[in-house]
Amino acid sequence: MTAPSFRGVGTSPVKRAFKYRFYPNDAQAAELSRTFGCVRKVYNLALAVRSRAWETGRERVGYQQTSALLTAWKQTEDLAFLAEVSSVPLQQTLRHLQAAFVNFWQGRAKHPRFKTKRDSRASAEYTRSAFRYAEGRLTLAKMAEPLDIVWSRPLPAGTTPSTVTVSRDPAGRWFVSLLCEDFPSAMPPATKAIGLDVGLTALVTLSTGEKIRNPRHERRERERLTRAQRALSRKEKGSKNREKSRIRVARIHARIADRRRDHLHKLTTRLVRENQTLVIEDLAVRDMLGNRRLARALGDAGWREFRRMLEYKAAWYGRRLIVVDRWFPSTRLCSACGALAGTVPLDIRTWTCVACGTTHDRDENAAINLLAAGLAVTACGAGVRPQRESSSRPGRSVVKQETPPVRVGTPSRQGGAEVTR
């Protein structure tokens, strides 16, 4: 019997980056380190020219002008070292600067800032003219030998990378990212809809009542991280021992980040595989990080990354992700009768509805209300992203005008009796 074939949104091509670790030899490491430095230098030079031109004469300098300046810089005595590395990563960093200014002009980002060796990411991007890929061997410009890459998973069959990005993290690990055109395998069709409420005690609470615990990766490594940071603070600045201690601290941070990312990938893939519709709340995570008491725990939970993964995986595999207005009172709304309770502080994990007497688990009740609100607004055809109805009713959104109905096919309580609708 032939296995069923599932086709849908997932069969359309997408740009997908495949990241691998590699181990350069001494010559390759030296070449890449020089390239990283030159990329950073060119970016800062171009940013200084563009900023000065605007400050002095309100003149906008674009990519074409900075590209011409790069050619001139290579011919000077002080910057002749720029010609010793591949020209493609230098041109690419000018394009990245142009994109950063476009985002700034359109209000999507802040003004570009200068890169420093300590705080900026060490990376360089190569286009097709600057690398050769054949039979699983990748050779970059200015290098005689291919990179020693650990192919942890194969590239899509019959595809050729369009760009290659080489990077080195603070822990000293080398990575290469290959951007390819891929056709994600479509997942089997699903019919279930689910509401998701993120938290700190439980990372995600589902409207079905299931709670997925928060692994708290950073807290588990906090004692070891504290000892390593104290040892680093005692080392003399500029010494080799301080560099060794810095790498030790960076490796702990990298282990925490890797574990968190792995857990979020597995969780989001499972949720997207099992459900056709997912409803989440539009949380202002950046603003919440301003709370000094919760910032560390919020950063460890990875709410923003959780949502980002859900967004692109839902788009890849033909699922629907609904984002409910952040002002929707999902926690204070009784999922049984629709009555609105007063303030429910964070330390209150369960509360009882005064109107119907139903006792709610805080997180589960919020997940049920998010699901009901998302499905109700979808049925009415209204948008569910943050928006305002009118200037005469400030602070209220279309979502709030709907009283969330009880979930279809799920039990609710009215007057103490269990009713299934």
Short mmCIF file of C-alpha atoms in Angstrom, two decimals:
data_model
loop_
_atom_site.label_atom_id
_atom_site.label_comp_id
_atom_site.label_asym_id
_atom_site.label_seq_id
_atom_site.Cartn_x
_atom_site.Cartn_y
_atom_site.Cartn_z
CA MET A 1 0.00 0.00 0.00
CA THR A 2 1.39 3.39 -1.01
CA ALA A 3 1.97 5.90 1.78
CA PRO A 4 -0.35 8.92 1.62
CA SER A 5 1.07 12.07 0.08
CA PHE A 6 0.44 15.39 1.82
CA ARG A 7 0.71 18.56 -0.24
CA GLY A 8 0.09 22.14 0.80
CA VAL A 9 1.87 25.32 1.72
CA GLY A 10 4.92 23.34 2.79
CA THR A 11 5.64 22.37 -0.83
CA SER A 12 6.46 25.95 -1.89
CA PRO A 13 10.15 26.89 -1.92
CA VAL A 14 11.64 28.84 0.98
CA LYS A 15 15.06 30.28 1.69
CA ARG A 16 16.58 28.22 4.47
CA ALA A 17 19.94 28.44 6.21
CA PHE A 18 21.76 25.25 7.19
CA LYS A 19 24.32 25.82 9.92
CA TYR A 20 27.26 23.51 10.56
CA ARG A 21 30.30 23.53 12.77
CA PHE A 22 33.73 23.32 11.16
CA TYR A 23 37.34 23.13 12.28
CA PRO A 24 39.74 25.38 10.33
CA ASN A 25 43.45 24.73 10.14
CA ASP A 26 45.87 27.42 11.28
CA ALA A 27 46.10 29.10 7.86
CA GLN A 28 42.33 29.17 7.42
CA ALA A 29 41.76 30.51 10.93
CA ALA A 30 44.28 33.29 10.35
CA GLU A 31 42.71 34.20 6.98
CA LEU A 32 39.22 34.28 8.42
CA SER A 33 40.31 36.32 11.43
CA ARG A 34 41.87 38.91 9.08
CA THR A 35 38.67 38.92 7.04
CA PHE A 36 36.54 39.53 10.15
CA GLY A 37 38.74 42.47 11.10
CA CYS A 38 38.62 43.96 7.61
CA VAL A 39 34.85 43.58 7.46
CA ARG A 40 34.50 45.41 10.75
CA LYS A 41 36.93 48.14 9.61
CA VAL A 42 35.12 48.76 6.31
CA TYR A 43 31.74 48.89 8.05
CA ASN A 44 32.97 51.48 10.53
CA LEU A 45 34.68 53.58 7.85
CA ALA A 46 31.56 53.65 5.69
CA LEU A 47 29.33 54.43 8.67
CA ALA A 48 31.59 57.32 9.65
CA VAL A 49 31.50 58.75 6.11
CA ARG A 50 27.71 58.48 5.86
CA SER A 51 27.15 59.96 9.32
CA ARG A 52 29.55 62.85 8.67
CA ALA A 53 27.95 63.64 5.32
CA TRP A 54 24.52 63.86 6.91
CA GLU A 55 25.66 65.92 9.89
CA THR A 56 27.56 68.48 7.79
CA GLY A 57 25.43 68.86 4.67
CA ARG A 58 22.30 66.76 5.18
CA GLU A 59 23.57 64.57 2.33
CA ARG A 60 22.70 60.90 2.04
CA VAL A 61 25.58 58.69 0.93
CA GLY A 62 24.43 55.37 -0.54
CA TYR A 63 25.95 52.00 -1.32
CA GLN A 64 27.37 53.06 -4.70
CA GLN A 65 29.38 55.90 -3.18
CA THR A 66 30.77 53.76 -0.34
CA SER A 67 31.68 51.02 -2.84
CA ALA A 68 33.73 53.56 -4.80
CA LEU A 69 35.32 54.74 -1.55
CA LEU A 70 36.31 51.15 -0.75
CA THR A 71 38.31 50.96 -3.97
CA ALA A 72 40.07 54.19 -3.03
CA TRP A 73 40.78 53.01 0.52
CA LYS A 74 42.56 49.91 -0.76
CA GLN A 75 44.97 52.12 -2.71
CA THR A 76 46.06 54.10 0.33
CA GLU A 77 49.10 53.16 2.39
CA ASP A 78 47.25 52.93 5.70
CA LEU A 79 44.44 50.71 4.39
CA ALA A 80 46.32 48.63 1.84
CA PHE A 81 45.73 45.54 4.01
CA LEU A 82 42.09 45.56 2.86
CA ALA A 83 43.24 44.23 -0.51
CA GLU A 84 44.80 41.16 1.12
CA VAL A 85 41.43 39.51 1.86
CA SER A 86 38.55 38.59 -0.43
CA SER A 87 36.69 41.65 -1.70
CA VAL A 88 33.27 39.98 -1.57
CA PRO A 89 32.79 40.07 2.24
CA LEU A 90 33.81 43.74 2.20
CA GLN A 91 31.21 44.54 -0.45
CA GLN A 92 28.62 42.54 1.47
CA THR A 93 29.20 44.51 4.66
CA LEU A 94 28.51 47.72 2.69
CA ARG A 95 25.21 46.19 1.53
CA HIS A 96 24.39 45.26 5.11
CA LEU A 97 25.07 48.85 6.16
CA GLN A 98 22.77 50.10 3.41
CA ALA A 99 20.03 47.74 4.63
CA ALA A 100 20.56 48.98 8.20
CA PHE A 101 20.06 52.59 7.07
CA VAL A 102 16.93 51.66 5.11
CA ASN A 103 15.49 50.04 8.23
CA PHE A 104 16.40 53.15 10.22
CA TRP A 105 14.79 55.54 7.71
CA GLN A 106 11.60 53.46 7.67
CA GLY A 107 11.38 53.36 11.46
CA ARG A 108 12.05 49.64 11.88
CA ALA A 109 15.37 49.97 13.69
CA LYS A 110 17.65 52.40 15.48
CA HIS A 111 20.52 54.25 13.83
CA PRO A 112 23.40 51.90 12.89
CA ARG A 113 26.18 51.78 15.46
CA PHE A 114 29.91 51.26 15.11
CA LYS A 115 31.20 47.70 15.50
CA THR A 116 33.77 46.80 18.13
CA LYS A 117 35.97 43.74 18.31
CA ARG A 118 34.60 42.84 21.72
CA ASP A 119 30.86 43.33 21.25
CA SER A 120 30.19 42.71 17.55
CA ARG A 121 29.66 39.34 15.91
CA ALA A 122 32.72 38.03 14.10
CA SER A 123 31.34 37.01 10.70
CA ALA A 124 31.84 37.37 6.97
CA GLU A 125 29.42 36.66 4.11
CA TYR A 126 30.51 35.17 0.78
CA THR A 127 28.41 35.13 -2.38
CA ARG A 128 28.69 32.55 -5.18
CA SER A 129 31.62 34.31 -6.82
CA ALA A 130 33.71 33.87 -3.68
CA PHE A 131 33.29 30.17 -2.87
CA ARG A 132 33.24 26.81 -4.59
CA TYR A 133 30.89 24.04 -3.48
CA ALA A 134 30.96 20.59 -5.04
CA GLU A 135 30.36 17.09 -3.71
CA GLY A 136 30.13 18.21 -0.09
CA ARG A 137 33.36 20.22 -0.21
CA LEU A 138 33.27 23.97 0.42
CA THR A 139 36.27 26.11 -0.48
CA LEU A 140 36.28 29.85 0.20
CA ALA A 141 38.15 32.53 -1.73
CA LYS A 142 41.81 33.02 -0.78
CA MET A 143 41.96 29.45 0.58
CA ALA A 144 43.74 26.49 -0.97
CA GLU A 145 41.88 23.74 0.94
CA PRO A 146 38.19 23.10 1.65
CA LEU A 147 36.80 23.66 5.13
CA ASP A 148 36.66 20.68 7.48
CA ILE A 149 32.88 20.77 8.02
CA VAL A 150 30.95 18.39 10.28
CA TRP A 151 27.95 17.59 8.07
CA SER A 152 25.43 16.87 10.83
CA ARG A 153 22.61 16.78 8.26
CA PRO A 154 22.59 16.77 4.46
CA LEU A 155 21.79 19.78 2.32
CA PRO A 156 18.63 19.56 0.17
CA ALA A 157 19.25 17.33 -2.82
CA GLY A 158 20.19 19.14 -6.00
CA THR A 159 20.60 22.55 -4.37
CA THR A 160 23.57 24.91 -4.42
CA PRO A 161 24.14 27.50 -1.69
CA SER A 162 23.51 31.09 -2.78
CA THR A 163 25.48 32.63 0.09
CA VAL A 164 27.84 31.30 2.74
CA THR A 165 28.30 33.02 6.10
CA VAL A 166 31.28 32.10 8.27
CA SER A 167 31.23 33.09 11.93
CA ARG A 168 33.07 32.55 15.20
CA ASP A 169 31.23 32.75 18.51
CA PRO A 170 32.70 34.13 21.78
CA ALA A 171 33.50 30.57 22.88
CA GLY A 172 35.88 30.19 19.92
CA ARG A 173 33.65 27.81 17.95
CA TRP A 174 33.56 28.18 14.16
CA PHE A 175 30.33 27.88 12.18
CA VAL A 176 29.38 28.05 8.52
CA SER A 177 25.82 28.81 7.41
CA LEU A 178 24.73 27.92 3.88
CA LEU A 179 21.65 29.65 2.49
CA CYS A 180 19.76 27.34 0.13
CA GLU A 181 16.38 27.07 -1.53
CA ASP A 182 14.47 24.27 0.14
CA PHE A 183 11.07 22.61 -0.10
CA PRO A 184 10.01 21.74 3.48
CA SER A 185 8.22 18.43 3.65
CA ALA A 186 4.52 19.02 4.20
CA MET A 187 3.16 17.69 7.48
CA PRO A 188 0.06 15.48 7.65
CA PRO A 189 -3.12 17.57 7.81
CA ALA A 190 -4.42 18.33 11.29
CA THR A 191 -7.76 19.65 12.51
CA LYS A 192 -7.08 20.55 16.12
CA ALA A 193 -6.86 24.12 17.41
CA ILE A 194 -5.03 25.00 20.59
CA GLY A 195 -4.42 28.02 22.80
CA LEU A 196 -0.95 28.63 24.23
CA ASP A 197 -0.19 30.66 27.35
CA VAL A 198 3.50 31.20 28.09
CA GLY A 199 4.76 31.55 31.64
CA LEU A 200 7.71 31.12 33.97
CA THR A 201 6.56 28.30 36.24
CA ALA A 202 5.31 26.35 33.24
CA LEU A 203 6.94 27.46 30.02
CA VAL A 204 3.76 26.80 28.02
CA THR A 205 0.28 25.88 29.23
CA LEU A 206 -2.04 24.41 26.60
CA SER A 207 -5.79 24.92 26.48
CA THR A 208 -6.10 21.14 26.85
CA GLY A 209 -4.73 21.46 30.40
CA GLU A 210 -1.24 20.13 29.60
CA LYS A 211 1.63 22.06 31.14
CA ILE A 212 5.12 21.97 29.69
CA ARG A 213 7.65 22.71 32.39
CA ASN A 214 10.22 25.45 32.13
CA PRO A 215 13.68 23.80 31.98
CA ARG A 216 15.34 26.95 33.44
CA HIS A 217 18.63 26.25 31.66
CA GLU A 218 20.37 29.35 32.97
CA ARG A 219 19.35 28.69 36.58
CA ARG A 220 20.72 25.15 36.40
CA GLU A 221 24.11 26.49 35.31
CA ARG A 222 24.07 29.61 37.51
CA GLU A 223 26.41 28.30 40.20
CA ARG A 224 29.01 27.17 37.68
CA LEU A 225 28.62 30.42 35.74
CA THR A 226 29.07 32.49 38.91
CA ARG A 227 32.29 30.71 39.82
CA ALA A 228 33.66 31.18 36.30
CA GLN A 229 32.77 34.88 36.27
CA ARG A 230 34.42 35.44 39.66
CA ALA A 231 37.56 33.72 38.43
CA LEU A 232 37.52 35.96 35.34
CA SER A 233 37.24 39.11 37.44
CA ARG A 234 40.41 38.20 39.33
CA LYS A 235 42.56 37.86 36.22
CA GLU A 236 44.75 40.71 35.04
CA LYS A 237 43.39 42.49 32.00
CA GLY A 238 45.26 41.64 28.81
CA SER A 239 46.80 38.47 30.24
CA LYS A 240 46.58 35.00 28.70
CA ASN A 241 44.96 33.67 31.86
CA ARG A 242 42.18 36.24 31.52
CA GLU A 243 41.56 35.14 27.93
CA LYS A 244 41.34 31.52 29.08
CA SER A 245 38.84 32.51 31.77
CA ARG A 246 36.83 34.54 29.28
CA ILE A 247 36.53 31.54 26.98
CA ARG A 248 35.48 29.38 29.94
CA VAL A 249 32.63 31.80 30.72
CA ALA A 250 31.66 32.01 27.05
CA ARG A 251 31.45 28.22 26.78
CA ILE A 252 29.02 28.06 29.69
CA HIS A 253 26.85 30.72 28.07
CA ALA A 254 27.02 28.83 24.76
CA ARG A 255 25.95 25.58 26.44
CA ILE A 256 22.97 27.34 28.03
CA ALA A 257 21.93 28.92 24.71
CA ASP A 258 22.31 25.63 22.81
CA ARG A 259 20.15 23.72 25.28
CA ARG A 260 17.49 26.40 25.28
CA ARG A 261 17.38 26.51 21.48
CA ASP A 262 17.22 22.73 21.21
CA HIS A 263 14.30 22.54 23.66
CA LEU A 264 12.37 25.30 21.88
CA HIS A 265 12.90 23.65 18.49
CA LYS A 266 11.55 20.32 19.71
CA LEU A 267 8.60 21.96 21.46
CA THR A 268 7.53 24.20 18.57
CA THR A 269 7.91 21.40 16.02
CA ARG A 270 5.68 19.17 18.10
CA LEU A 271 3.00 21.87 18.51
CA VAL A 272 2.99 22.68 14.79
CA ARG A 273 2.86 19.00 13.85
CA GLU A 274 -0.11 18.20 16.11
CA ASN A 275 -2.29 21.30 15.54
CA GLN A 276 -3.68 23.12 12.53
CA THR A 277 -4.44 26.38 14.40
CA LEU A 278 -2.36 27.84 17.22
CA VAL A 279 -3.38 30.90 19.22
CA ILE A 280 -0.88 32.92 21.27
CA GLU A 281 -0.84 36.29 22.97
CA ASP A 282 1.05 39.30 21.63
CA LEU A 283 3.32 39.96 24.60
CA ALA A 284 5.58 43.02 24.80
CA VAL A 285 8.63 41.01 25.82
CA ARG A 286 11.06 43.89 25.34
CA ASP A 287 9.08 46.08 27.74
CA MET A 288 8.73 43.26 30.25
CA LEU A 289 12.51 42.83 30.33
CA GLY A 290 12.65 46.26 31.98
CA ASN A 291 11.38 44.61 35.17
CA ARG A 292 14.59 44.00 37.12
CA ARG A 293 13.02 41.27 39.23
CA LEU A 294 11.83 39.22 36.26
CA ALA A 295 14.32 40.12 33.51
CA ARG A 296 16.69 37.21 34.14
CA ALA A 297 13.90 34.62 34.29
CA LEU A 298 12.20 36.09 31.21
CA GLY A 299 15.41 35.97 29.21
CA ASP A 300 16.00 32.37 30.29
CA ALA A 301 12.49 31.35 29.19
CA GLY A 302 13.03 32.55 25.60
CA TRP A 303 9.46 33.73 24.89
CA ARG A 304 10.44 35.81 21.88
CA GLU A 305 12.37 32.96 20.28
CA PHE A 306 9.45 30.61 20.99
CA ARG A 307 7.10 32.88 19.06
CA ARG A 308 9.60 33.39 16.21
CA MET A 309 9.95 29.64 15.74
CA LEU A 310 6.19 29.16 15.76
CA GLU A 311 5.78 31.88 13.13
CA TYR A 312 8.16 30.52 10.53
CA LYS A 313 7.33 26.86 11.12
CA ALA A 314 3.61 27.56 10.78
CA ALA A 315 4.32 29.36 7.49
CA TRP A 316 6.49 26.49 6.25
CA TYR A 317 4.07 23.70 7.03
CA GLY A 318 0.72 25.26 6.23
CA ARG A 319 -0.47 25.85 9.80
CA ARG A 320 -2.27 28.94 11.06
CA LEU A 321 -0.86 31.07 13.87
CA ILE A 322 -3.26 33.60 15.43
CA VAL A 323 -1.88 36.38 17.61
CA VAL A 324 -4.37 37.87 20.08
CA ASP A 325 -4.18 41.48 21.23
CA ARG A 326 -1.96 41.90 24.28
CA TRP A 327 -4.72 43.90 26.02
CA PHE A 328 -7.15 40.99 25.96
CA PRO A 329 -7.79 40.03 29.64
CA SER A 330 -7.15 36.32 29.18
CA THR A 331 -6.18 35.73 32.81
CA ARG A 332 -9.02 37.66 34.48
CA LEU A 333 -11.82 36.39 32.23
CA CYS A 334 -13.81 33.40 33.43
CA SER A 335 -13.71 30.80 30.68
CA ALA A 336 -16.96 29.25 31.99
CA CYS A 337 -19.34 32.22 32.22
CA GLY A 338 -17.44 35.13 30.69
CA ALA A 339 -17.42 37.25 33.86
CA LEU A 340 -14.46 39.59 34.31
CA ALA A 341 -12.64 39.35 37.63
CA GLY A 342 -10.62 42.06 39.33
CA THR A 343 -6.86 42.24 39.44
CA VAL A 344 -5.15 38.84 39.63
CA PRO A 345 -1.54 39.32 40.87
CA LEU A 346 1.23 37.04 39.62
CA ASP A 347 1.47 35.19 42.93
CA ILE A 348 -2.16 34.07 42.64
CA ARG A 349 -2.02 30.77 40.71
CA THR A 350 -5.70 29.82 41.14
CA TRP A 351 -8.78 31.99 41.55
CA THR A 352 -12.54 31.45 41.89
CA CYS A 353 -15.10 33.23 39.76
CA VAL A 354 -17.56 35.19 41.92
CA ALA A 355 -20.31 34.90 39.32
CA CYS A 356 -20.39 31.13 38.74
CA GLY A 357 -18.15 29.73 41.46
CA THR A 358 -15.75 27.98 39.06
CA THR A 359 -12.18 27.65 40.32
CA HIS A 360 -9.61 28.30 37.63
CA ASP A 361 -5.97 27.49 37.21
CA ARG A 362 -4.52 30.83 36.18
CA ASP A 363 -2.52 29.63 33.17
CA GLU A 364 -4.98 27.05 31.89
CA ASN A 365 -7.83 29.57 32.06
CA ALA A 366 -5.75 32.06 30.06
CA ALA A 367 -4.97 29.44 27.39
CA ILE A 368 -8.68 28.53 27.08
CA ASN A 369 -9.65 32.19 26.71
CA LEU A 370 -6.92 32.81 24.12
CA LEU A 371 -8.16 29.91 22.03
CA ALA A 372 -11.78 31.08 22.25
CA ALA A 373 -10.87 34.66 21.42
CA GLY A 374 -8.74 33.65 18.45
CA LEU A 375 -11.41 31.40 16.98
CA ALA A 376 -14.17 33.98 17.62
CA VAL A 377 -12.30 36.80 15.96
CA THR A 378 -11.34 34.54 13.05
CA ALA A 379 -14.99 33.62 12.53
CA CYS A 380 -15.99 37.31 12.61
CA GLY A 381 -13.26 38.26 10.16
CA ALA A 382 -11.61 40.83 12.43
CA GLY A 383 -7.88 41.24 12.80
CA VAL A 384 -6.28 39.94 15.93
CA ARG A 385 -3.03 41.84 15.96
CA PRO A 386 -2.79 44.91 18.20
CA GLN A 387 -5.07 47.63 16.89
CA ARG A 388 -7.45 50.27 18.14
CA GLU A 389 -11.10 50.48 17.24
CA SER A 390 -11.40 54.28 17.20
CA SER A 391 -10.20 57.41 18.94
CA SER A 392 -13.46 57.59 20.88
CA ARG A 393 -12.73 54.26 22.57
CA PRO A 394 -9.02 54.40 23.40
CA GLY A 395 -7.29 51.38 24.86
CA ARG A 396 -9.83 48.90 23.47
CA SER A 397 -9.37 46.51 20.57
CA VAL A 398 -11.72 44.49 18.43
CA VAL A 399 -10.81 41.36 20.36
CA LYS A 400 -12.13 42.84 23.58
CA GLN A 401 -15.58 43.41 22.09
CA GLU A 402 -16.12 39.67 21.79
CA THR A 403 -17.15 37.54 24.77
CA PRO A 404 -15.17 34.35 24.16
CA PRO A 405 -17.53 31.42 23.63
CA VAL A 406 -16.91 28.03 25.20
CA ARG A 407 -14.67 25.83 23.07
CA VAL A 408 -16.46 23.58 20.62
CA GLY A 409 -16.55 20.00 21.83
CA THR A 410 -14.98 20.76 25.20
CA PRO A 411 -16.57 20.73 28.64
CA SER A 412 -17.48 23.93 30.50
CA ARG A 413 -19.18 24.55 33.80
CA GLN A 414 -22.33 26.56 34.23
CA GLY A 415 -24.06 26.69 37.61
CA GLY A 416 -21.98 23.77 38.84
CA ALA A 417 -23.11 21.43 36.06
CA GLU A 418 -20.77 20.23 33.34
CA VAL A 419 -22.07 21.06 29.87
CA THR A 420 -20.50 20.02 26.57
CA ARG A 421 -21.04 22.25 23.56
#
